[in-house]
Tab-separated table of C-alpha atoms in Angstrom:
chain	number	residue	atom	x	y	z
A	1157	UNK	CA	36.165	-63.280	26.041
A	1158	UNK	CA	37.218	-66.907	25.815
A	1159	UNK	CA	38.768	-68.104	22.549
A	1160	UNK	CA	37.863	-71.241	20.587
A	1161	UNK	CA	41.331	-72.654	21.392
A	1162	UNK	CA	40.611	-72.332	25.100
A	1163	UNK	CA	37.215	-74.015	24.765
A	1164	UNK	CA	38.836	-76.905	22.885
A	1165	UNK	CA	41.576	-77.019	25.531
A	1166	UNK	CA	38.952	-77.265	28.264
A	1167	UNK	CA	37.173	-80.019	26.308
A	1168	UNK	CA	40.420	-82.061	26.241
A	1169	UNK	CA	40.281	-82.339	30.041
A	1170	UNK	CA	37.036	-84.299	29.993
A	1171	UNK	CA	38.031	-86.109	26.806
A	1172	UNK	CA	40.803	-87.612	28.952
A	1173	UNK	CA	38.858	-88.089	32.188
A	1174	UNK	CA	35.330	-88.773	30.939
A	1175	UNK	CA	36.110	-90.091	27.465
A	1176	UNK	CA	38.989	-92.433	28.325
A	1177	UNK	CA	39.720	-93.210	31.984
A	1178	UNK	CA	36.224	-92.994	33.455
A	1179	UNK	CA	34.548	-94.466	30.383
A	1180	UNK	CA	36.763	-97.573	30.498
A	1181	UNK	CA	36.380	-97.806	34.286
A	1182	UNK	CA	32.587	-97.568	33.982
A	1183	UNK	CA	31.979	-99.993	31.141
A	1184	UNK	CA	34.918	-102.406	31.239
A	1185	UNK	CA	35.949	-102.729	34.876
A	1186	UNK	CA	33.132	-104.929	36.273
A	1187	UNK	CA	33.521	-107.464	33.436
A	1188	UNK	CA	37.331	-107.079	33.470
A	1189	UNK	CA	37.632	-107.732	37.204
A	1190	UNK	CA	35.383	-110.830	37.183
A	1191	UNK	CA	36.129	-112.413	33.794
A	1192	UNK	CA	39.751	-111.378	33.070
A	1193	UNK	CA	41.501	-110.264	36.263
A	1194	UNK	CA	39.904	-113.031	38.333
A	1195	UNK	CA	38.273	-111.298	41.318
A	1196	UNK	CA	35.196	-112.881	42.853
A	1197	UNK	CA	31.860	-111.100	42.469
A	1198	UNK	CA	31.977	-110.278	46.198
A	1199	UNK	CA	35.506	-108.836	45.920
A	1200	UNK	CA	34.498	-106.716	42.914
A	1201	UNK	CA	31.458	-105.320	44.730
A	1202	UNK	CA	33.421	-104.682	47.942
A	1203	UNK	CA	36.294	-103.011	46.078
A	1204	UNK	CA	33.975	-100.425	44.559
A	1205	UNK	CA	32.182	-99.826	47.860
A	1206	UNK	CA	35.456	-99.312	49.776
A	1207	UNK	CA	36.657	-96.884	47.099
A	1208	UNK	CA	33.447	-94.858	47.483
A	1209	UNK	CA	33.902	-94.500	51.225
A	1210	UNK	CA	37.430	-93.310	50.478
A	1211	UNK	CA	36.062	-90.709	48.047
A	1212	UNK	CA	33.536	-89.374	50.556
A	1213	UNK	CA	36.558	-88.056	52.478
A	1214	UNK	CA	39.007	-87.172	49.690
A	1215	UNK	CA	36.688	-85.333	47.286
A	1216	UNK	CA	35.541	-82.493	49.579
A	1217	UNK	CA	39.037	-82.198	51.080
A	1218	UNK	CA	40.479	-81.915	47.580
A	1219	UNK	CA	37.928	-79.244	46.729
A	1220	UNK	CA	38.843	-77.241	49.813
A	1221	UNK	CA	42.576	-77.688	49.129
A	1222	UNK	CA	42.198	-76.620	45.499
A	1223	UNK	CA	40.326	-73.459	46.561
A	1224	UNK	CA	43.362	-72.426	48.651
A	1225	UNK	CA	46.053	-73.216	46.073
A	1226	UNK	CA	48.117	-70.220	44.927
A	1227	UNK	CA	50.761	-70.603	42.234
A	1228	UNK	CA	52.167	-69.004	39.085
A	1229	UNK	CA	49.817	-71.281	37.099
A	1230	UNK	CA	46.737	-70.170	39.030
A	1231	UNK	CA	44.475	-71.895	41.544
A	1232	UNK	CA	43.173	-74.969	39.716
A	1233	UNK	CA	45.360	-75.423	36.620
A	1234	UNK	CA	48.508	-76.686	38.436
A	1235	UNK	CA	46.619	-79.778	39.566
A	1236	UNK	CA	46.012	-80.720	35.923
A	1237	UNK	CA	49.546	-79.886	34.813
A	1238	UNK	CA	51.276	-81.929	37.519
A	1239	UNK	CA	48.616	-84.628	37.881
A	1240	UNK	CA	48.545	-85.639	34.212
A	1241	UNK	CA	51.359	-88.218	34.237
A	1242	UNK	CA	50.306	-89.963	37.507
A	1243	UNK	CA	46.756	-90.239	36.104
A	1244	UNK	CA	47.891	-92.041	32.944
A	1245	UNK	CA	50.447	-94.258	34.706
A	1246	UNK	CA	48.155	-95.561	37.440
A	1247	UNK	CA	45.349	-96.155	34.923
A	1248	UNK	CA	47.742	-98.340	32.894
A	1249	UNK	CA	48.828	-100.323	35.968
A	1250	UNK	CA	45.198	-100.908	36.953
A	1251	UNK	CA	44.501	-102.687	33.648
A	1252	UNK	CA	47.516	-104.979	34.089
A	1253	UNK	CA	46.804	-108.497	35.401
A	1254	UNK	CA	49.720	-109.759	37.561
A	1255	UNK	CA	50.529	-113.474	37.801
A	1256	UNK	CA	49.422	-113.693	41.435
A	1257	UNK	CA	47.171	-115.991	43.436
A	1258	UNK	CA	43.773	-114.934	44.857
A	1259	UNK	CA	45.207	-112.907	47.793
A	1260	UNK	CA	47.902	-111.205	45.718
A	1261	UNK	CA	45.393	-110.187	43.056
A	1262	UNK	CA	43.038	-108.828	45.680
A	1263	UNK	CA	45.793	-106.681	47.233
A	1264	UNK	CA	46.967	-105.445	43.812
A	1265	UNK	CA	43.442	-104.515	42.688
A	1266	UNK	CA	42.583	-102.699	45.918
A	1267	UNK	CA	45.889	-100.787	45.978
A	1268	UNK	CA	45.758	-99.481	42.429
A	1269	UNK	CA	42.000	-98.883	42.367
A	1270	UNK	CA	42.268	-96.660	45.451
A	1271	UNK	CA	45.309	-94.901	43.982
A	1272	UNK	CA	43.370	-94.329	40.767
A	1273	UNK	CA	40.481	-92.799	42.685
A	1274	UNK	CA	42.884	-90.510	44.572
A	1275	UNK	CA	44.707	-89.222	41.487
A	1276	UNK	CA	41.425	-88.909	39.540
A	1277	UNK	CA	40.120	-86.731	42.371
A	1278	UNK	CA	43.308	-84.623	42.426
A	1279	UNK	CA	42.890	-83.878	38.709
A	1280	UNK	CA	39.142	-83.863	38.113
A	1281	UNK	CA	37.953	-81.754	41.055
A	1282	UNK	CA	40.188	-78.801	40.049
A	1283	UNK	CA	39.232	-79.399	36.405
A	1284	UNK	CA	35.539	-79.007	37.197
A	1285	UNK	CA	36.269	-75.974	39.379
A	1286	UNK	CA	37.974	-74.231	36.440
A	1287	UNK	CA	34.531	-73.542	34.977
A	1288	UNK	CA	33.813	-71.213	37.874
A	1289	UNK	CA	36.895	-69.000	37.292
A	1290	UNK	CA	37.278	-68.923	33.491
A	1291	UNK	CA	34.278	-66.624	32.945
A	1292	UNK	CA	31.441	-64.912	34.805
A	1293	UNK	CA	29.210	-64.896	31.717
A	1294	UNK	CA	26.373	-67.411	32.065
A	1295	UNK	CA	26.149	-68.082	28.329
A	1296	UNK	CA	29.908	-68.728	28.148
A	1297	UNK	CA	29.623	-71.130	31.089
A	1298	UNK	CA	27.025	-73.085	29.110
A	1299	UNK	CA	29.338	-73.075	26.085
A	1300	UNK	CA	32.339	-74.311	28.098
A	1301	UNK	CA	30.152	-76.969	29.691
A	1302	UNK	CA	28.861	-78.010	26.274
A	1303	UNK	CA	32.410	-78.217	24.856
A	1304	UNK	CA	33.331	-80.318	27.867
A	1305	UNK	CA	30.535	-82.811	27.238
A	1306	UNK	CA	31.191	-82.969	23.498
A	1307	UNK	CA	34.878	-83.637	24.242
A	1308	UNK	CA	34.015	-86.416	26.672
A	1309	UNK	CA	31.479	-88.087	24.383
A	1310	UNK	CA	33.579	-87.669	21.219
A	1311	UNK	CA	36.572	-89.331	22.897
A	1312	UNK	CA	34.278	-91.909	24.478
A	1313	UNK	CA	32.985	-92.702	20.989
A	1314	UNK	CA	36.522	-93.193	19.635
A	1315	UNK	CA	37.605	-95.237	22.673
A	1316	UNK	CA	34.627	-97.595	22.721
A	1317	UNK	CA	34.309	-98.026	18.937
A	1318	UNK	CA	38.006	-98.839	18.505
A	1319	UNK	CA	38.292	-101.106	21.566
A	1320	UNK	CA	37.418	-104.511	19.994
A	1321	UNK	CA	39.500	-103.779	16.882
A	1322	UNK	CA	42.491	-102.723	18.996
A	1323	UNK	CA	42.104	-105.903	21.044
A	1324	UNK	CA	42.168	-107.909	17.823
A	1325	UNK	CA	45.235	-105.966	16.630
A	1326	UNK	CA	47.126	-106.558	19.900
A	1327	UNK	CA	46.232	-110.268	19.977
A	1328	UNK	CA	47.212	-112.753	22.681
A	1329	UNK	CA	45.188	-113.341	25.834
A	1330	UNK	CA	42.475	-110.979	27.076
A	1331	UNK	CA	44.758	-110.018	29.982
A	1332	UNK	CA	47.541	-109.050	27.552
A	1333	UNK	CA	45.115	-107.022	25.417
A	1334	UNK	CA	43.816	-105.019	28.389
A	1335	UNK	CA	47.380	-104.368	29.639
A	1336	UNK	CA	48.565	-103.001	26.281
A	1337	UNK	CA	45.434	-100.899	25.748
A	1338	UNK	CA	45.742	-99.584	29.306
A	1339	UNK	CA	49.254	-98.311	28.568
A	1340	UNK	CA	48.238	-96.714	25.245
A	1341	UNK	CA	45.047	-95.096	26.529
A	1342	UNK	CA	46.768	-93.978	29.732
A	1343	UNK	CA	49.421	-92.167	27.696
A	1344	UNK	CA	46.795	-90.401	25.579
A	1345	UNK	CA	44.817	-89.384	28.694
A	1346	UNK	CA	47.956	-87.941	30.310
A	1347	UNK	CA	48.779	-85.869	27.199
A	1348	UNK	CA	45.223	-84.488	26.945
A	1349	UNK	CA	45.093	-83.567	30.643
A	1350	UNK	CA	48.405	-81.713	30.379
A	1351	UNK	CA	47.191	-79.854	27.273
A	1352	UNK	CA	44.033	-78.789	29.124
A	1353	UNK	CA	46.075	-77.327	31.963
A	1354	UNK	CA	48.313	-75.408	29.565
A	1355	UNK	CA	45.648	-74.077	27.176
A	1356	UNK	CA	43.063	-72.742	29.665
A	1357	UNK	CA	43.066	-69.418	31.569
A	1358	UNK	CA	41.827	-68.394	35.020
A	1359	UNK	CA	40.334	-64.918	34.602
A	1360	UNK	CA	38.498	-64.619	37.930
A	1361	UNK	CA	40.107	-64.601	41.348
A	1362	UNK	CA	38.329	-66.767	43.942
A	1363	UNK	CA	37.327	-64.870	47.076
A	1364	UNK	CA	39.451	-66.874	49.488
A	1365	UNK	CA	38.816	-67.513	53.151
A	1366	UNK	CA	41.749	-66.268	55.238
A	1367	UNK	CA	42.576	-69.711	56.622
A	1368	UNK	CA	41.243	-73.213	56.590
A	1369	UNK	CA	38.057	-73.796	58.563
A	1370	UNK	CA	35.155	-76.193	58.584
A	1371	UNK	CA	32.681	-73.348	57.979
A	1372	UNK	CA	32.456	-73.974	54.189
A	1373	UNK	CA	31.507	-77.592	54.927
A	1374	UNK	CA	28.852	-76.449	57.400
A	1375	UNK	CA	27.565	-73.881	54.876
A	1376	UNK	CA	27.346	-76.598	52.249
A	1377	UNK	CA	24.829	-78.744	54.136
A	1378	UNK	CA	22.625	-75.642	54.575
A	1379	UNK	CA	22.758	-74.938	50.833
A	1380	UNK	CA	19.428	-76.247	49.493
A	1381	UNK	CA	20.284	-75.959	45.780
A	1382	UNK	CA	23.514	-77.909	46.428
A	1383	UNK	CA	21.669	-80.709	48.263
A	1384	UNK	CA	19.152	-81.237	45.473
A	1385	UNK	CA	21.698	-80.904	42.666
A	1386	UNK	CA	24.060	-83.381	44.327
A	1387	UNK	CA	21.220	-85.915	44.630
A	1388	UNK	CA	20.351	-85.285	40.975
A	1389	UNK	CA	24.026	-85.767	40.054
A	1390	UNK	CA	24.140	-89.083	41.899
A	1391	UNK	CA	20.992	-90.175	40.017
A	1392	UNK	CA	22.461	-89.289	36.597
A	1393	UNK	CA	25.493	-91.431	37.364
A	1394	UNK	CA	23.399	-94.280	38.756
A	1395	UNK	CA	21.424	-94.152	35.513
A	1396	UNK	CA	24.510	-94.386	33.321
A	1397	UNK	CA	26.374	-96.591	35.789
A	1398	UNK	CA	23.874	-99.471	35.680
A	1399	UNK	CA	23.779	-99.449	31.882
A	1400	UNK	CA	27.525	-99.222	31.323
A	1401	UNK	CA	28.461	-101.728	34.033
A	1402	UNK	CA	26.050	-104.404	32.800
A	1403	UNK	CA	26.501	-103.916	29.025
A	1404	UNK	CA	29.393	-106.385	28.804
A	1405	UNK	CA	27.438	-109.076	30.641
A	1406	UNK	CA	24.373	-108.391	28.469
A	1407	UNK	CA	26.220	-108.953	25.182
A	1408	UNK	CA	28.021	-112.024	26.576
A	1409	UNK	CA	25.207	-113.824	28.397
A	1410	UNK	CA	21.921	-112.482	26.935
A	1411	UNK	CA	22.906	-112.236	23.257
A	1412	UNK	CA	25.404	-115.101	23.113
A	1413	UNK	CA	28.559	-113.035	22.612
A	1414	UNK	CA	29.712	-110.406	20.100
A	1415	UNK	CA	27.266	-109.821	17.238
A	1416	UNK	CA	28.752	-109.337	13.746
A	1417	UNK	CA	26.560	-107.453	11.261
A	1418	UNK	CA	27.903	-106.690	7.766
A	1419	UNK	CA	31.488	-106.879	9.042
A	1420	UNK	CA	30.818	-104.620	12.063
A	1421	UNK	CA	31.761	-106.250	15.361
A	1422	UNK	CA	29.170	-105.215	17.954
A	1423	UNK	CA	30.704	-106.041	21.315
A	1424	UNK	CA	29.726	-104.265	24.533
A	1425	UNK	CA	31.920	-101.200	23.883
A	1426	UNK	CA	30.674	-100.748	20.306
A	1427	UNK	CA	27.064	-101.266	21.459
A	1428	UNK	CA	27.405	-98.298	23.819
A	1429	UNK	CA	29.306	-96.292	21.172
A	1430	UNK	CA	26.038	-95.594	19.357
A	1431	UNK	CA	24.924	-93.804	22.495
A	1432	UNK	CA	28.218	-91.916	22.773
A	1433	UNK	CA	27.946	-90.303	19.346
A	1434	UNK	CA	24.305	-89.383	20.061
A	1435	UNK	CA	25.318	-87.816	23.394
A	1436	UNK	CA	28.073	-85.907	21.600
A	1437	UNK	CA	25.609	-84.427	19.090
A	1438	UNK	CA	22.885	-83.552	21.609
A	1439	UNK	CA	25.430	-82.346	24.158
A	1440	UNK	CA	26.416	-79.753	21.562
A	1441	UNK	CA	22.753	-78.856	21.008
A	1442	UNK	CA	21.995	-78.613	24.729
A	1443	UNK	CA	22.624	-74.835	25.130
A	1444	UNK	CA	20.271	-74.007	22.231
A	1445	UNK	CA	17.667	-76.478	23.534
A	1446	UNK	CA	17.879	-74.915	27.019
A	1447	UNK	CA	17.520	-71.428	25.564
A	1448	UNK	CA	14.421	-72.506	23.615
A	1449	UNK	CA	12.828	-74.262	26.615
A	1450	UNK	CA	13.514	-71.303	28.903
A	1451	UNK	CA	15.328	-72.781	31.913
A	1452	UNK	CA	17.978	-75.363	32.786
A	1453	UNK	CA	15.745	-77.260	35.223
A	1454	UNK	CA	12.921	-77.544	32.671
A	1455	UNK	CA	15.312	-78.731	29.941
A	1456	UNK	CA	16.811	-81.253	32.388
A	1457	UNK	CA	13.333	-82.563	33.281
A	1458	UNK	CA	12.390	-83.127	29.622
A	1459	UNK	CA	15.664	-85.007	29.093
A	1460	UNK	CA	15.022	-87.202	32.161
A	1461	UNK	CA	11.501	-88.047	30.906
A	1462	UNK	CA	13.029	-89.239	27.605
A	1463	UNK	CA	15.436	-91.464	29.565
A	1464	UNK	CA	12.643	-92.973	31.682
A	1465	UNK	CA	10.356	-93.810	28.731
A	1466	UNK	CA	13.073	-95.341	26.535
A	1467	UNK	CA	14.514	-97.409	29.406
A	1468	UNK	CA	11.123	-99.012	30.037
A	1469	UNK	CA	10.753	-99.642	26.276
A	1470	UNK	CA	14.079	-101.550	26.209
A	1471	UNK	CA	12.748	-104.059	28.762
A	1472	UNK	CA	10.115	-105.266	26.273
A	1473	UNK	CA	12.590	-105.965	23.438
A	1474	UNK	CA	13.046	-109.758	22.973
A	1475	UNK	CA	16.308	-111.065	24.432
A	1476	UNK	CA	17.672	-112.190	21.063
A	1477	UNK	CA	20.621	-111.068	18.904
A	1478	UNK	CA	18.360	-110.767	15.859
A	1479	UNK	CA	16.838	-107.656	17.503
A	1480	UNK	CA	20.228	-105.954	17.868
A	1481	UNK	CA	19.318	-102.935	15.711
A	1482	UNK	CA	16.105	-102.334	17.663
A	1483	UNK	CA	18.205	-102.374	20.846
A	1484	UNK	CA	20.690	-99.964	19.263
A	1485	UNK	CA	17.819	-97.688	18.226
A	1486	UNK	CA	16.484	-97.486	21.783
A	1487	UNK	CA	19.999	-96.846	23.132
A	1488	UNK	CA	20.282	-93.934	20.674
A	1489	UNK	CA	16.929	-92.486	21.829
A	1490	UNK	CA	17.944	-92.841	25.485
A	1491	UNK	CA	21.195	-91.058	24.704
A	1492	UNK	CA	19.272	-88.073	23.320
A	1493	UNK	CA	18.115	-87.454	26.890
A	1494	UNK	CA	21.537	-88.146	28.427
A	1495	UNK	CA	23.221	-85.841	25.904
A	1496	UNK	CA	20.806	-82.991	26.658
A	1497	UNK	CA	21.149	-83.127	30.444
A	1498	UNK	CA	24.886	-83.850	30.781
A	1499	UNK	CA	26.181	-80.307	30.074
A	1500	UNK	CA	23.383	-78.824	32.174
A	1501	UNK	CA	24.556	-80.564	35.339
A	1502	UNK	CA	27.950	-78.819	35.372
A	1503	UNK	CA	26.502	-75.470	34.359
A	1504	UNK	CA	24.032	-75.798	37.251
A	1505	UNK	CA	26.932	-76.538	39.641
A	1506	UNK	CA	28.418	-73.190	38.548
A	1507	UNK	CA	25.066	-71.554	39.457
A	1508	UNK	CA	25.162	-73.255	42.867
A	1509	UNK	CA	28.752	-72.031	43.382
A	1510	UNK	CA	27.662	-68.452	42.556
A	1511	UNK	CA	24.726	-68.815	44.953
A	1512	UNK	CA	27.095	-70.005	47.717
A	1513	UNK	CA	29.485	-67.066	47.134
A	1514	UNK	CA	26.621	-64.538	47.250
A	1515	UNK	CA	25.151	-66.150	50.379
A	1516	UNK	CA	28.349	-66.791	52.375
A	1517	UNK	CA	30.709	-64.064	51.147
A	1518	UNK	CA	33.617	-66.366	50.254
A	1519	UNK	CA	34.222	-68.708	47.340
A	1520	UNK	CA	33.761	-72.449	47.769
A	1521	UNK	CA	33.871	-73.219	44.052
A	1522	UNK	CA	36.304	-76.118	44.409
A	1523	UNK	CA	34.283	-77.598	47.248
A	1524	UNK	CA	31.024	-77.264	45.276
A	1525	UNK	CA	32.482	-78.861	42.149
A	1526	UNK	CA	34.165	-81.597	44.195
A	1527	UNK	CA	30.687	-82.722	45.211
A	1528	UNK	CA	29.879	-83.067	41.516
A	1529	UNK	CA	32.914	-85.279	41.015
A	1530	UNK	CA	32.041	-87.217	44.163
A	1531	UNK	CA	28.477	-87.730	42.858
A	1532	UNK	CA	29.948	-88.956	39.554
A	1533	UNK	CA	32.214	-91.504	41.221
A	1534	UNK	CA	29.675	-92.462	43.884
A	1535	UNK	CA	26.853	-93.098	41.409
A	1536	UNK	CA	28.980	-94.916	38.838
A	1537	UNK	CA	30.910	-97.124	41.233
A	1538	UNK	CA	28.022	-97.955	43.577
A	1539	UNK	CA	25.928	-98.944	40.567
A	1540	UNK	CA	28.845	-101.086	39.350
A	1541	UNK	CA	29.110	-102.608	42.801
A	1542	UNK	CA	25.371	-103.344	42.866
A	1543	UNK	CA	25.585	-104.929	39.413
A	1544	UNK	CA	28.264	-107.338	40.684
A	1545	UNK	CA	26.341	-108.009	43.901
A	1546	UNK	CA	22.978	-108.612	42.201
A	1547	UNK	CA	24.543	-110.848	39.543
A	1548	UNK	CA	26.112	-112.880	42.350
A	1549	UNK	CA	22.732	-113.243	44.041
A	1550	UNK	CA	21.198	-114.295	40.691
A	1551	UNK	CA	23.786	-117.064	40.228
A	1552	UNK	CA	26.941	-115.620	38.617
A	1553	UNK	CA	30.194	-116.969	40.138
A	1554	UNK	CA	33.791	-115.829	39.396
A	1555	UNK	CA	37.226	-116.007	41.013
A	1556	UNK	CA	40.841	-117.190	40.802
A	1557	UNK	CA	41.984	-120.728	41.579
A	1558	UNK	CA	45.203	-121.629	43.430
A	1559	UNK	CA	47.075	-121.806	40.092
A	1560	UNK	CA	46.197	-118.151	39.426
A	1561	UNK	CA	43.685	-118.981	36.654
A	1562	UNK	CA	40.413	-117.040	36.277
A	1563	UNK	CA	37.266	-119.160	36.672
A	1564	UNK	CA	33.666	-118.180	35.770
A	1565	UNK	CA	30.469	-120.220	36.160
A	1566	UNK	CA	26.675	-119.663	36.283
A	1567	UNK	CA	24.461	-121.660	38.629
A	1568	UNK	CA	21.112	-120.291	37.337
A	1569	UNK	CA	21.278	-119.117	33.714
A	1570	UNK	CA	17.687	-117.800	33.417
A	1571	UNK	CA	17.931	-115.842	36.664
A	1572	UNK	CA	21.238	-114.240	35.612
A	1573	UNK	CA	19.922	-113.307	32.148
A	1574	UNK	CA	16.749	-111.715	33.573
A	1575	UNK	CA	18.736	-109.789	36.170
A	1576	UNK	CA	21.094	-108.456	33.495
A	1577	UNK	CA	18.144	-107.341	31.325
A	1578	UNK	CA	16.473	-105.508	34.223
A	1579	UNK	CA	19.733	-103.833	35.233
A	1580	UNK	CA	19.932	-102.325	31.745
A	1581	UNK	CA	16.291	-101.202	31.592
A	1582	UNK	CA	14.016	-101.191	34.653
A	1583	UNK	CA	16.632	-100.120	37.219
A	1584	UNK	CA	17.710	-97.058	35.150
A	1585	UNK	CA	14.038	-96.173	34.504
A	1586	UNK	CA	13.358	-96.027	38.260
A	1587	UNK	CA	16.408	-93.786	38.727
A	1588	UNK	CA	15.198	-91.428	35.951
A	1589	UNK	CA	11.800	-91.092	37.672
A	1590	UNK	CA	13.517	-90.190	40.980
A	1591	UNK	CA	15.588	-87.626	39.057
A	1592	UNK	CA	12.410	-85.981	37.717
A	1593	UNK	CA	10.980	-85.697	41.240
A	1594	UNK	CA	14.203	-84.081	42.545
A	1595	UNK	CA	14.259	-81.572	39.671
A	1596	UNK	CA	10.817	-80.330	40.697
A	1597	UNK	CA	12.277	-79.506	44.139
A	1598	UNK	CA	15.487	-77.848	42.843
A	1599	UNK	CA	15.088	-74.137	43.754
A	1600	UNK	CA	17.267	-72.339	41.157
A	1601	UNK	CA	15.044	-71.913	38.113
A	1602	UNK	CA	17.260	-69.876	35.729
């Protein structure tokens, strides 16, 4: 029987990965790279696409490697224990803006972004796989998954809400602010990841294959539940990815910059914070909601319908800062759906891993969960890449001049504003509808 301390320890892992590193990478990186670091829109889009191709190879390999790890700390925990410091350090370096010209900045960004993806994979794939070996009780899996999501959203709430105030406290240029916050947040993420590795327990022994082979990979593509769930996972991260990646541009170019209401600074991180706290609350309620509805797939479908309806509703809100609270209200309603389905995804991956073990006779838990991490990174980064690409097509221009200074200009203001608005509303709505269709085809109905 898992203790409360262990559940909190497991939650710290995603508080670090999902609540700090990935949250900042999702919401801040597109705007940071174009408006602060000084990459062109094309470079920003290409960087994220190249990183995704890199992940297509590293994620499943990491999953297979993690499955075969044997140590005094277990199978998956050592990757968290020894990967914690590299995760925090590389994250900090990625938010540092060097005094280089266009080519030097491009090389720096590509090098550290790819390193960040590699170390994130080395930590997060084993972290996800832990869920499959901590308990064989389905209800406990849901509880661990719920704690994980609450940890991620609670830390995401703290990170995003405090961001503009910490920037103000640090002072100086935007580049200096991001560098200092990168170092601070990277240190916190490293400490939380280490704590997760030390506080959790591996109670179940994976049924290992005798030696490495490509059979688990071949079995994977024959696994129907895995195919549908991976597509659903990609959709959930496309849905969030569009909204998070474009939020900074929306506040800056559609609403005329940060909105101050009764002393509260609503910048792009604070705007999305309202959704984070809602996701935290409904992530905690997700197991009870699922139990009441009767199945994970049905609960997931209801949540996706909420996301589709509210995303369409946002499109019809006037593009004016005076409607900021209406926008916040719709973000909160959308986040009810996101909060309900987020824990379900990882619990369903555990079901798929059990299905694979029963069908094939050997465990491929790490490989199964690595596909979940790959879907997370693929959906988030490709959506971020598309945001940069589509904004460029609409008329947004950024880059670095020969003196190393960041330059930003807009050739068609109306086109850019409309594109930003659709990327936050209509594009996510379409993704939610696709998600609903895939859920109808997902074969595991428990």
